[in-house]
């Protein structure tokens, strides 16, 4: 072979090595840079700003705390994008389409429109984390493999309410409003009280927009009710309290988590004694291990966003603050997502969905949070507790085994 | 792990000189790695109600193919938690699926190689689930093997294990008291490990022990019972036995580990100190093996364990061995790529040198 051909071959080999080195060098630069992965918050920022803001705050705080996450595809960090669903399923679905177009890594959702939006996200293998609504059909591990939830379920709340109320031998009037939330509650309560019809005095569907619910409350009283269970929006709960207390009917009133919504107390700020005794069921904010985990989370939250004063005062003139309960669920979902990213070692959406079934993190309240192959609910029914209002703040009840173990959370300043 | 030698760690040192108190083997310490079943997976921090006490009751349902090979293994496990407080734990096992049993007060979660339990116990909580295990991955942990021939089935106790013990010079009267105590405590769920005074040196001895299994068997054909039997395999009895079972007959049997130690704890008159010492160790190690097989699936805390192994002949084919229990299926291709890469680079260098 003539020497000139060796020279050409050597030159080609040298060029190939140089190109490989350049390519390797480029890869190194990519690995060193930090890519952003977007979490879309799909929530009603315009219609119920408190709900939208608290979810978004929880997500933003968790994304900040998670910091850079190392994967084999390089270092990533989470950034947050807010999209307003205005409580409209149509807008919620449009938001999910936008999230898919933006290649979002996950959607943290208030729950509106998920019945229609989950397939769009599932086609792109994007997980949806519901952190507010507890409707029974929203999460189905077999049919909706990309939908997860960290929030108390309606089923769990209804089951615990029945477990708490039936042994008291009360005759319960079940009042639900005609909102979607009320209808979900009516279905859940029908299941939980179904085996004990003797415990139910009457079931009534209330008009959500009616300011005066006196006729319905009077009907419940005439039916022999010794307790009212109001599964409705906050304004309806306040209206039921007004109707009962203004007629000096001191019947005990029970409610789902909406009973703790600031709107109930704001609406009854002129008659704070009417709120006294209102008992609601919700997900616990502290674990058995103690309140330290919650206090740490709350301190981080308040440092970043300030205390959430709801505009009412105690009898001693102290401002009443709302604990960031629903922010906690959004915060926990993002922490589970970040842990799944770490475990998967990649932001490949399929691998991430698989990893979401395998990881557990310590939640903001000290509870273990995670999902598994059979269950995409991050709050177990056993974690539902009961709290009762007194002087515009609430404390866990003492006549329920779980609630009696929980400390009182400070709600004043 | 059968056939392997298990070295139990006790407060003695073989060959040590001088008199001293020696703790005999613990009757609750497992001999060998399984049971309870283990599986590779993420470790979680266990949380239990206080005071933590758990009753762990299990039925292991084994389907045996015509050849005698294990075709399926399902376990019905009921954990009864006592105490007030949160619980969070996993039960590891190579498994395909899990479902709650009707009496369960919580829903089990399924993770890769683990059942997940989470919730709150208000004083008492029943957690019950049926697990479908990977038969090929757990067959070796079963205490009994069935081998079918024309007209008969041979039952072989597979719990035997070799364990290191020791001999030494001790007072026979003290050893007889120890044996009597072991006999009295054999039926207790958590018997204590006794101690003896040893004078002089000790010498290692290999001891083979197993868990006696109390068997109830029935042979049926077309719904008609041909035979019913009750007997023990292992321990004081032979480790294998054969029962007549005509071809085409169905065989169902249950096996329960039983703490039979009377054959060891009632020595003949005039037995030497060495013989008495070995009998005491064999008895304690046998109890340890029985306790080990009482818990086919792990329990997250302390409390009584009980397992019944139920075998029945089925038409299904034998299960294939589990592909992997360590999640290293992807290692080989990676290694091949790395080796290939090295060879390619070396080839390039050689080519470069020759141009």
XYZ file of C-alpha atoms in Angstrom:
768
model
C 0.000 0.000 0.000
C 1.523 3.370 -0.931
C 2.523 5.678 1.980
C 0.180 8.425 0.736
C -2.899 6.289 1.442
C -1.691 5.669 5.065
C -1.447 9.397 5.513
C -5.058 9.828 4.331
C -6.257 7.052 6.658
C -4.358 8.564 9.610
C -5.899 11.908 8.855
C -9.394 10.451 8.761
C -8.840 8.601 12.059
C -7.487 11.756 13.722
C -10.524 13.681 12.496
C -12.855 10.985 13.861
C -11.180 11.070 17.295
C -11.362 14.863 17.328
C -15.073 14.776 16.502
C -15.673 12.191 19.259
C -13.788 14.383 21.755
C -15.835 17.430 20.736
C -19.038 15.431 21.078
C -18.001 14.189 24.519
C -17.127 17.747 25.489
C -20.537 18.956 24.430
C -22.175 16.192 26.470
C -20.251 17.296 29.530
C -21.522 20.851 29.176
C -25.106 19.590 28.965
C -24.697 17.487 32.071
C -23.306 20.425 34.022
C -26.172 22.768 33.139
C -29.473 22.719 35.020
C -32.625 22.097 33.031
C -36.033 23.260 34.189
C -38.975 20.911 34.442
C -42.328 22.620 34.611
C -45.054 21.746 37.074
C -48.368 23.235 35.994
C -50.786 24.269 38.722
C -54.303 23.979 37.309
C -56.509 25.713 39.888
C -59.344 28.265 40.243
C -57.225 31.386 40.851
C -59.977 33.748 39.706
C -63.108 32.089 41.161
C -61.864 30.836 44.540
C -58.530 32.579 44.975
C -57.929 31.120 48.430
C -57.949 27.570 47.036
C -55.859 28.446 43.983
C -53.294 30.421 45.936
C -52.884 27.873 48.694
C -52.282 25.066 46.170
C -49.826 27.177 44.173
C -47.987 28.262 47.320
C -47.591 24.656 48.423
C -46.206 23.669 45.027
C -43.825 26.639 44.823
C -42.505 26.050 48.327
C -41.846 22.362 47.654
C -40.141 23.140 44.334
C -37.864 25.605 46.114
C -37.094 23.162 48.926
C -36.401 20.300 46.489
C -33.692 22.338 44.726
C -31.616 20.797 41.926
C -32.263 17.090 41.348
C -29.584 14.918 39.793
C -30.723 12.448 37.154
C -28.771 10.475 34.592
C -30.161 12.890 32.002
C -28.532 15.769 33.862
C -29.459 18.046 36.730
C -33.005 19.349 36.722
C -34.947 21.768 38.842
C -38.654 22.298 39.170
C -40.347 25.482 38.131
C -44.015 26.301 38.538
C -46.528 27.688 36.085
C -50.012 28.748 37.170
C -53.011 28.249 34.896
C -56.470 29.411 36.004
C -59.311 26.925 35.485
C -61.953 29.333 36.851
C -63.819 26.243 38.141
C -64.675 25.496 34.504
C -64.045 21.947 33.241
C -63.595 23.318 29.744
C -60.862 25.702 30.818
C -59.292 23.032 32.975
C -59.055 20.716 29.965
C -57.593 23.511 27.835
C -55.006 24.112 30.545
C -53.988 20.458 30.489
C -53.584 20.628 26.695
C -51.318 23.610 27.237
C -49.343 21.731 29.868
C -48.831 18.860 27.437
C -47.709 21.284 24.727
C -45.232 22.801 27.189
C -43.891 19.312 28.038
C -44.794 19.698 31.719
C -43.395 17.057 34.066
C -46.571 17.020 36.194
C -49.862 18.807 36.756
C -50.993 19.696 40.248
C -54.734 20.000 39.969
C -57.559 21.263 42.139
C -59.757 18.559 40.569
C -62.114 20.425 38.254
C -62.290 18.821 34.805
C -60.055 15.863 35.633
C -62.765 13.525 34.340
C -62.023 14.910 30.878
C -58.405 15.996 31.157
C -56.749 12.856 32.494
C -56.736 11.100 29.106
C -54.961 14.042 27.485
C -52.283 13.965 30.177
C -52.134 10.176 30.110
C -51.399 10.131 26.384
C -48.332 12.231 27.179
C -47.587 10.103 30.298
C -47.896 13.161 32.530
C -48.989 12.548 36.122
C -51.857 14.602 37.550
C -51.789 15.186 41.296
C -55.197 16.189 42.684
C -54.704 18.074 45.937
C -58.130 19.490 46.751
C -61.247 17.682 45.539
C -62.072 14.356 47.123
C -64.656 13.006 44.670
C -64.881 9.225 44.552
C -64.552 8.824 40.788
C -61.606 11.148 40.287
C -58.925 8.605 41.108
C -59.010 5.098 39.692
C -55.690 3.321 39.696
C -56.734 0.866 36.962
C -58.586 3.154 34.592
C -56.669 6.382 35.252
C -53.101 5.240 35.900
C -51.693 8.780 35.730
C -54.054 10.319 38.318
C -52.877 10.551 41.930
C -54.345 12.383 44.887
C -53.074 13.780 48.153
C -56.193 15.112 49.845
C -58.856 13.533 52.036
C -61.309 11.547 49.925
C -65.073 12.054 50.130
C -65.363 8.336 50.787
C -62.951 8.556 53.726
C -64.602 11.656 55.160
C -68.089 10.128 54.856
C -66.968 6.828 56.332
C -65.332 8.538 59.305
C -68.369 10.773 59.868
C -70.599 7.703 60.008
C -68.124 5.944 62.288
C -68.140 8.953 64.612
C -71.840 9.846 64.578
C -73.673 6.510 64.519
C -72.426 5.331 67.947
C -73.692 8.621 69.426
C -77.230 7.429 68.573
C -78.073 10.757 66.973
C -80.843 11.147 64.403
C -78.930 12.866 61.650
C -80.425 15.194 59.041
C -78.166 14.895 55.997
C -78.185 18.241 54.185
C -76.296 18.575 50.919
C -76.340 21.498 48.535
C -76.921 21.275 44.789
C -73.324 22.086 43.864
C -71.099 19.394 42.363
C -69.372 19.228 45.725
C -72.682 18.641 47.492
C -73.721 15.954 45.029
C -70.421 14.114 45.532
C -70.988 14.300 49.276
C -74.525 12.977 49.032
C -73.261 9.932 47.108
C -70.489 9.293 49.636
C -72.814 9.678 52.644
C -75.392 7.375 51.064
C -72.751 4.658 51.087
C -71.423 5.285 54.579
C -74.840 5.615 56.272
C -76.482 3.037 53.994
C -76.267 0.213 56.497
C -77.710 2.321 59.315
C -80.886 3.950 57.984
C -82.185 4.343 61.543
C -79.449 6.943 62.111
C -80.807 9.202 59.352
C -83.813 11.404 60.156
C -84.106 13.030 56.745
C -82.054 13.814 53.622
C -82.497 17.219 52.021
C -80.932 18.871 48.975
C -80.415 22.572 49.562
C -80.197 25.302 46.923
C -76.586 26.464 47.054
C -77.421 30.061 46.230
C -80.345 30.534 48.637
C -79.447 32.898 51.483
C -82.324 31.769 53.705
C -82.450 28.078 54.477
C -84.969 28.368 57.307
C -87.668 26.231 55.623
C -85.270 23.352 55.089
C -83.806 23.570 58.594
C -87.308 23.680 60.071
C -88.203 20.598 58.057
C -85.207 18.783 59.477
C -86.271 19.732 62.986
C -89.796 18.469 62.420
C -88.387 15.188 61.104
C -86.915 14.595 64.558
C -83.310 15.378 63.708
C -80.958 15.653 66.686
C -77.932 16.557 64.537
C -77.322 18.275 61.194
C -74.687 16.960 58.836
C -74.151 19.645 56.179
C -72.064 18.565 53.176
C -72.005 21.764 51.186
C -70.016 24.804 50.144
C -68.890 27.140 52.963
C -71.640 29.694 52.347
C -74.341 27.025 52.619
C -72.868 25.798 55.913
C -72.929 29.362 57.240
C -76.529 29.769 56.058
C -77.606 26.559 57.806
C -75.949 27.739 61.035
C -77.727 31.072 60.699
C -81.104 29.398 60.119
C -80.727 27.066 63.104
C -79.141 29.407 65.642
C -81.336 32.406 64.831
C -84.262 30.197 65.906
C -82.375 29.188 69.056
C -82.035 25.597 67.921
C -78.773 24.434 69.502
C -78.602 21.275 67.427
C -75.021 19.993 66.888
C -73.814 20.675 63.349
C -71.240 18.541 61.544
C -69.481 19.273 58.270
C -66.803 18.000 55.875
C -63.542 19.972 55.396
C -65.434 22.966 53.990
C -66.574 23.603 57.572
C -63.059 24.872 58.265
C -63.066 27.215 55.275
C -62.471 30.824 56.429
C -65.608 31.856 54.535
C -67.865 30.242 57.169
C -66.348 32.332 59.949
C -66.150 35.463 57.820
C -69.834 35.172 57.018
C -70.704 34.699 60.712
C -68.230 37.255 62.057
C -71.089 39.279 63.586
C -72.389 36.238 65.481
C -69.229 34.326 66.397
C -71.076 32.241 69.020
C -73.048 30.606 66.200
C -69.829 29.014 64.968
C -69.106 27.518 68.396
C -69.652 23.765 68.389
C -69.455 23.365 64.619
C -67.546 20.104 64.163
C -65.824 19.241 60.899
C -63.921 16.259 59.528
C -60.668 16.789 57.672
C -57.199 15.389 57.126
C -55.042 15.736 60.180
C -52.312 18.351 60.143
C -50.098 16.691 62.717
C -49.001 13.092 63.018
C -48.767 10.980 66.108
C -45.040 11.689 66.242
C -45.849 15.238 67.315
C -46.337 18.680 65.850
C -42.669 19.348 65.006
C -42.949 18.361 61.345
C -46.017 20.546 60.882
C -44.424 23.472 62.712
C -41.367 23.280 60.467
C -43.534 23.307 57.360
C -45.769 26.089 58.674
C -42.750 28.221 59.602
C -41.329 27.814 56.074
C -44.704 28.668 54.620
C -45.249 31.746 56.761
C -41.689 32.965 56.144
C -42.293 32.837 52.426
C -45.914 33.959 52.132
C -46.767 35.525 55.486
C -49.487 34.468 57.940
C -52.940 33.904 56.498
C -55.152 36.170 58.630
C -58.783 35.469 57.744
C -60.214 38.757 59.012
C -61.985 37.580 62.156
C -60.913 37.865 65.788
C -61.238 35.831 68.964
C -63.155 37.187 71.965
C -59.810 38.415 73.312
C -59.213 40.419 70.162
C -56.555 38.164 68.666
C -56.360 37.808 64.891
C -57.393 34.357 63.684
C -55.020 32.680 61.226
C -55.818 29.873 58.812
C -53.325 26.976 58.900
C -52.061 26.070 55.387
C -53.754 22.683 55.336
C -54.378 22.347 51.618
C -50.997 23.858 50.805
C -49.598 20.915 52.743
C -51.127 18.420 50.314
C -49.752 20.220 47.256
C -46.366 20.486 48.988
C -46.395 16.752 49.722
C -47.302 15.816 46.161
C -44.352 17.764 44.774
C -42.061 16.134 47.325
C -43.245 12.686 46.240
C -42.700 13.741 42.622
C -39.167 14.951 43.388
C -38.368 11.686 45.162
C -39.739 9.735 42.208
C -37.475 11.768 39.910
C -34.505 10.892 42.104
C -35.420 7.204 42.202
C -36.165 6.959 38.483
C -32.919 8.812 37.760
C -34.535 10.278 34.681
C -37.357 12.598 33.731
C -38.612 10.086 31.177
C -42.345 10.304 31.808
C -43.009 6.564 31.753
C -40.225 5.837 34.230
C -41.438 8.677 36.412
C -44.996 7.295 36.498
C -43.609 3.887 37.519
C -41.460 5.421 40.236
C -44.420 7.342 41.670
C -45.841 3.955 42.682
C -42.733 3.012 44.616
C -41.595 5.967 46.710
C -42.554 7.219 50.135
C -41.621 10.550 51.701
C -42.158 12.050 55.117
C -45.030 14.477 54.623
C -45.320 17.998 55.962
C -47.432 16.738 58.879
C -45.016 13.898 59.691
C -47.155 11.226 58.015
C -45.725 8.930 55.361
C -46.887 10.003 51.913
C -46.730 7.841 48.843
C -48.645 5.755 46.353
C -48.521 2.156 45.251
C -49.594 -0.127 42.418
C -53.042 -0.622 43.966
C -53.751 2.782 45.414
C -53.139 6.308 44.181
C -54.602 7.939 47.291
C -51.943 9.620 49.419
C -54.206 10.309 52.402
C -55.570 7.144 53.987
C -59.090 7.163 55.438
C -57.661 6.551 58.907
C -56.021 9.999 58.791
C -59.366 11.821 58.882
C -59.876 13.538 62.236
C -62.567 15.730 63.814
C -62.186 19.239 65.170
C -64.663 21.523 66.899
C -64.846 25.321 66.801
C -64.694 27.413 69.908
C -64.143 31.148 69.807
C -63.387 31.140 66.062
C -60.569 28.611 66.326
C -60.785 24.847 66.241
C -59.266 22.016 68.267
C -59.346 18.226 67.809
C -62.237 16.552 69.625
C -61.554 14.266 72.564
C -64.227 11.635 71.912
C -62.547 10.061 68.874
C -59.478 7.803 69.307
C -57.423 9.401 66.519
C -58.427 13.002 67.202
C -57.727 12.658 70.917
C -54.058 11.949 70.155
C -53.569 15.174 68.178
C -52.260 18.465 69.537
C -53.988 21.816 69.089
C -52.510 23.941 66.330
C -51.968 27.588 67.133
C -54.317 29.757 65.041
C -53.964 33.222 66.583
C -51.495 36.061 66.770
C -30.079 -22.356 52.573
C -30.690 -26.022 53.320
C -27.439 -27.942 53.722
C -25.565 -24.813 54.668
C -23.926 -24.635 58.033
C -25.384 -22.015 60.280
C -23.135 -20.628 62.964
C -25.138 -19.332 65.877
C -23.601 -16.558 67.843
C -23.687 -17.324 71.539
C -21.767 -16.207 74.546
C -19.240 -18.959 74.349
C -15.971 -19.453 72.674
C -14.956 -22.889 71.410
C -11.661 -23.913 72.873
C -11.760 -21.369 75.655
C -10.193 -22.639 78.885
C -11.434 -22.215 82.441
C -14.873 -22.396 84.034
C -17.578 -20.041 82.855
C -21.259 -19.519 82.266
C -22.262 -20.314 78.718
C -25.530 -19.263 77.113
C -27.084 -22.069 75.089
C -28.623 -21.371 71.655
C -31.617 -19.070 71.529
C -34.850 -20.944 70.758
C -36.161 -17.950 68.834
C -33.190 -17.023 66.681
C -33.734 -17.979 62.987
C -31.347 -20.583 61.542
C -30.744 -19.672 57.920
C -32.052 -16.764 55.915
C -35.639 -17.847 55.086
C -38.374 -18.007 56.247
C -39.620 -15.347 56.871
C -39.479 -14.447 53.203
C -37.303 -11.578 52.118
C -37.221 -9.525 48.960
C -35.164 -6.725 47.545
C -36.872 -3.348 47.698
C -36.734 0.087 49.266
C -36.525 0.015 53.042
C -39.151 2.009 54.935
C -39.135 3.182 58.512
C -41.515 0.964 60.481
C -44.105 2.669 62.653
C -46.366 0.680 64.990
C -49.058 1.470 67.570
C -47.903 1.557 71.178
C -47.311 -0.767 72.898
C -46.373 -2.679 69.753
C -47.888 -6.159 69.789
C -48.923 -8.058 66.693
C -50.611 -11.428 66.243
C -49.370 -12.866 62.956
C -51.526 -15.699 61.616
C -50.947 -17.218 58.198
C -52.165 -19.910 55.883
C -49.803 -20.823 53.069
C -51.739 -22.385 50.194
C -49.478 -24.456 47.966
C -50.611 -25.930 44.677
C -48.562 -28.984 43.714
C -48.380 -30.174 40.120
C -48.652 -33.829 39.153
C -44.879 -34.023 39.067
C -44.678 -32.793 42.655
C -43.309 -29.401 41.640
C -44.770 -26.293 43.251
C -47.276 -24.690 40.862
C -48.613 -21.837 42.987
C -48.134 -20.287 46.406
C -50.721 -17.951 47.947
C -50.606 -16.714 51.511
C -53.518 -15.482 53.595
C -51.984 -13.354 56.285
C -53.895 -11.768 59.147
C -52.082 -9.266 61.328
C -53.936 -8.103 64.420
C -52.417 -4.914 65.746
C -53.002 -3.999 69.351
C -52.289 -0.597 70.806
C -53.169 2.957 69.935
C -51.462 4.884 67.175
C -50.267 5.058 63.591
C -48.901 2.112 61.690
C -46.770 2.073 58.571
C -44.789 -0.943 57.422
C -44.087 -3.300 54.543
C -44.224 -7.100 54.382
C -41.514 -8.165 51.923
C -42.017 -11.112 49.577
C -41.602 -11.786 45.865
C -45.199 -11.350 44.798
C -47.489 -10.776 41.868
C -50.555 -9.335 43.561
C -52.350 -8.708 46.831
C -55.990 -8.209 47.768
C -57.737 -7.467 51.037
C -59.659 -10.244 52.785
C -63.223 -9.484 53.945
C -62.262 -9.143 57.596
C -59.558 -6.552 56.894
C -60.096 -3.085 58.371
C -57.586 -1.466 56.011
C -56.641 -1.843 52.369
C -53.213 -3.257 51.522
C -51.010 -1.422 49.062
C -48.844 -3.209 46.508
C -45.290 -2.250 45.815
C -42.633 -4.160 43.926
C -41.835 -7.107 46.242
C -43.800 -5.776 49.212
C -47.242 -5.302 50.712
C -47.702 -1.844 52.207
C -49.900 -1.225 55.262
C -50.652 2.275 56.520
C -53.238 3.743 58.870
C -54.276 4.279 62.466
C -55.119 1.706 65.116
C -57.717 2.886 67.651
C -56.705 0.053 70.016
C -57.143 -2.974 67.767
C -56.866 -3.222 64.003
C -57.185 -6.284 61.792
C -55.138 -6.256 58.592
C -55.813 -9.250 56.379
C -54.723 -9.912 52.832
C -54.196 -12.692 50.360
C -50.871 -12.518 48.577
C -50.160 -14.220 45.288
C -46.475 -15.067 45.442
C -43.985 -15.886 42.698
C -44.040 -19.651 43.218
C -40.630 -20.282 41.698
C -39.110 -17.679 43.972
C -40.455 -19.019 47.264
C -40.694 -22.799 46.779
C -37.333 -23.353 48.445
C -38.629 -21.733 51.656
C -41.492 -24.241 52.068
C -41.018 -26.843 54.832
C -42.243 -29.813 52.845
C -41.606 -31.280 49.423
C -43.976 -33.690 47.705
C -42.723 -36.272 45.212
C -45.306 -38.279 43.336
C -44.748 -41.775 41.989
C -47.204 -44.219 40.559
C -49.523 -45.081 43.409
C -47.827 -43.056 46.133
C -46.653 -39.657 47.298
C -43.486 -39.158 49.277
C -43.425 -36.300 51.783
C -39.990 -34.944 52.582
C -39.378 -32.535 55.463
C -37.031 -29.917 54.013
C -36.369 -27.900 57.143
C -33.125 -29.580 58.197
C -30.099 -27.395 58.615
C -26.571 -27.910 59.936
C -25.672 -25.745 62.895
C -22.461 -25.416 64.864
C -22.755 -26.479 68.473
C -20.198 -27.448 71.064
C -19.309 -30.027 73.679
C -17.718 -29.416 77.036
C -17.519 -30.540 80.608
C -20.609 -29.650 82.640
C -22.325 -31.132 85.676
C -24.881 -33.750 84.540
C -27.340 -32.776 87.281
C -27.336 -29.168 86.054
C -27.829 -30.311 82.491
C -30.765 -32.517 83.478
C -32.389 -29.492 85.106
C -31.805 -27.519 81.897
C -33.427 -30.275 79.827
C -36.429 -30.349 82.142
C -36.786 -26.598 81.796
C -36.611 -26.767 78.012
C -39.314 -29.448 78.060
C -41.564 -27.279 80.247
C -41.043 -24.179 78.158
C -41.200 -25.817 74.735
C -44.802 -24.799 74.138
C -44.228 -21.191 75.175
C -44.080 -18.768 72.276
C -40.934 -17.074 73.506
C -38.991 -19.545 75.659
C -35.790 -18.317 77.250
C -32.313 -19.493 76.349
C -30.846 -21.263 79.402
C -27.220 -21.035 80.547
C -24.873 -23.733 81.864
C -21.568 -23.759 83.747
C -18.760 -25.217 81.600
C -15.511 -26.359 83.186
C -12.495 -26.321 80.890
C -12.409 -26.106 77.129
C -15.199 -26.564 74.603
C -15.073 -28.319 71.262
C -17.093 -27.467 68.171
C -19.628 -30.008 66.946
C -21.831 -29.926 63.889
C -25.499 -30.551 64.678
C -28.249 -31.249 62.173
C -31.676 -30.058 63.267
C -35.098 -29.717 61.696
C -38.622 -28.598 62.537
C -41.045 -31.490 63.145
C -44.189 -31.129 61.055
C -47.548 -32.413 62.171
C -49.349 -33.589 59.047
C -53.052 -34.132 58.428
C -53.595 -35.647 55.009
C -56.522 -36.926 53.037
C -56.624 -38.784 49.745
C -59.822 -38.440 47.730
C -61.012 -39.533 44.341
C -64.094 -38.093 42.683
C -65.181 -36.606 45.984
C -64.870 -39.877 47.921
C -62.389 -39.980 50.770
C -60.031 -42.919 50.327
C -57.757 -42.285 53.297
C -57.234 -39.877 56.173
C -53.957 -39.772 58.058
C -52.224 -37.917 60.867
C -48.518 -38.244 61.463
C -45.293 -36.358 62.103
C -42.360 -35.986 59.731
C -39.040 -34.793 61.069
C -37.934 -34.211 64.634
C -38.383 -37.444 66.580
C -39.751 -39.169 63.459
C -38.147 -39.926 60.082
C -37.749 -36.935 57.780
C -39.679 -38.521 54.985
C -42.650 -40.793 54.636
C -44.672 -42.238 51.803
C -48.427 -42.464 51.616
C -50.460 -44.482 49.177
C -52.307 -42.349 46.658
C -53.618 -44.011 43.508
C -53.073 -42.196 40.262
C -55.785 -39.663 39.619
C -56.509 -39.242 43.326
C -56.412 -35.788 44.891
C -54.235 -35.255 47.911
C -54.714 -32.414 50.377
C -52.623 -32.035 53.459
C -51.796 -29.484 56.100
C -48.436 -29.184 57.806
C -47.905 -27.341 61.070
C -44.492 -26.920 62.733
C -44.774 -28.380 66.233
C -42.373 -27.992 69.181
C -41.785 -31.697 69.892
C -38.686 -32.085 72.037
C -39.591 -34.876 74.472
C -37.311 -37.341 72.630
C -34.391 -35.022 73.384
C -35.287 -33.712 76.828
C -35.922 -37.125 78.437
C -32.441 -38.704 78.394
C -31.669 -42.280 79.425
C -30.196 -42.927 82.822
C -26.461 -42.776 82.854
C -26.207 -40.389 79.897
C -22.865 -38.604 79.825
C -22.495 -34.858 80.316
C -21.481 -34.498 76.673
C -24.612 -36.297 75.507
C -26.827 -34.197 77.779
C -25.234 -30.981 76.571
C -25.749 -31.935 72.937
C -29.362 -32.929 73.616
C -30.023 -29.529 75.189
C -28.592 -27.731 72.191
C -30.462 -29.913 69.707
C -33.715 -29.280 71.544
C -33.207 -25.522 71.596
C -32.157 -25.416 67.954
C -35.171 -27.504 66.989
C -37.417 -25.008 68.779
C -35.646 -22.211 66.921
C -36.365 -23.956 63.632
C -40.011 -24.474 64.603
C -40.378 -20.806 65.519
C -38.781 -19.820 62.234
C -41.291 -21.811 60.170
C -44.175 -20.380 62.188
C -43.682 -17.143 60.290
C -43.557 -17.741 56.516
C -44.168 -14.037 55.936
C -42.486 -11.552 58.221
C -44.234 -9.710 61.011
C -43.264 -6.073 61.593
C -43.221 -6.462 65.380
C -43.261 -8.757 68.356
C -46.118 -11.125 69.072
C -47.265 -14.672 68.459
C -46.798 -16.195 65.007
C -48.642 -19.146 63.573
C -48.518 -20.664 60.108
C -50.388 -23.570 58.592
C -49.026 -24.868 55.296
C -51.776 -26.354 53.126
C -50.771 -28.429 50.111
C -53.091 -29.736 47.444
C -52.493 -31.395 44.134
C -53.540 -29.310 41.148
C -53.622 -29.767 37.400
C -51.586 -26.639 36.697
C -48.045 -26.936 35.386
C -45.115 -26.260 37.690
C -44.101 -22.649 38.107
C -41.068 -21.335 36.347
C -38.246 -20.054 38.528
C -38.402 -16.348 39.286
C -36.442 -14.451 36.641
C -34.621 -12.294 39.189
C -35.146 -11.069 42.715
C -32.467 -8.477 42.690
C -33.431 -6.261 39.803
C -30.110 -6.753 38.011
C -31.534 -7.815 34.692
C -30.057 -4.795 32.986
C -26.486 -5.389 34.118
C -25.501 -7.854 31.396
C -26.252 -5.580 28.426
C -24.403 -2.724 30.122
C -21.373 -4.924 30.749
C -21.486 -6.108 27.130
C -21.519 -2.507 25.932
C -18.607 -1.530 28.203
C -16.511 -4.538 27.147
C -17.410 -3.919 23.521
C -16.386 -0.303 23.856
C -13.031 -1.212 25.389
C -12.351 -3.727 22.606
C -13.273 -1.174 19.959
C -10.979 1.497 21.449
C -8.124 -1.021 21.797
C -8.655 -2.069 18.178
C -8.524 1.541 17.095
C -5.253 2.097 18.946
C -3.712 -1.022 17.391
C -4.850 0.061 13.940
C -3.430 3.537 14.554
C -0.075 2.048 15.560
C 0.118 -0.005 12.396
C -0.757 2.738 9.952
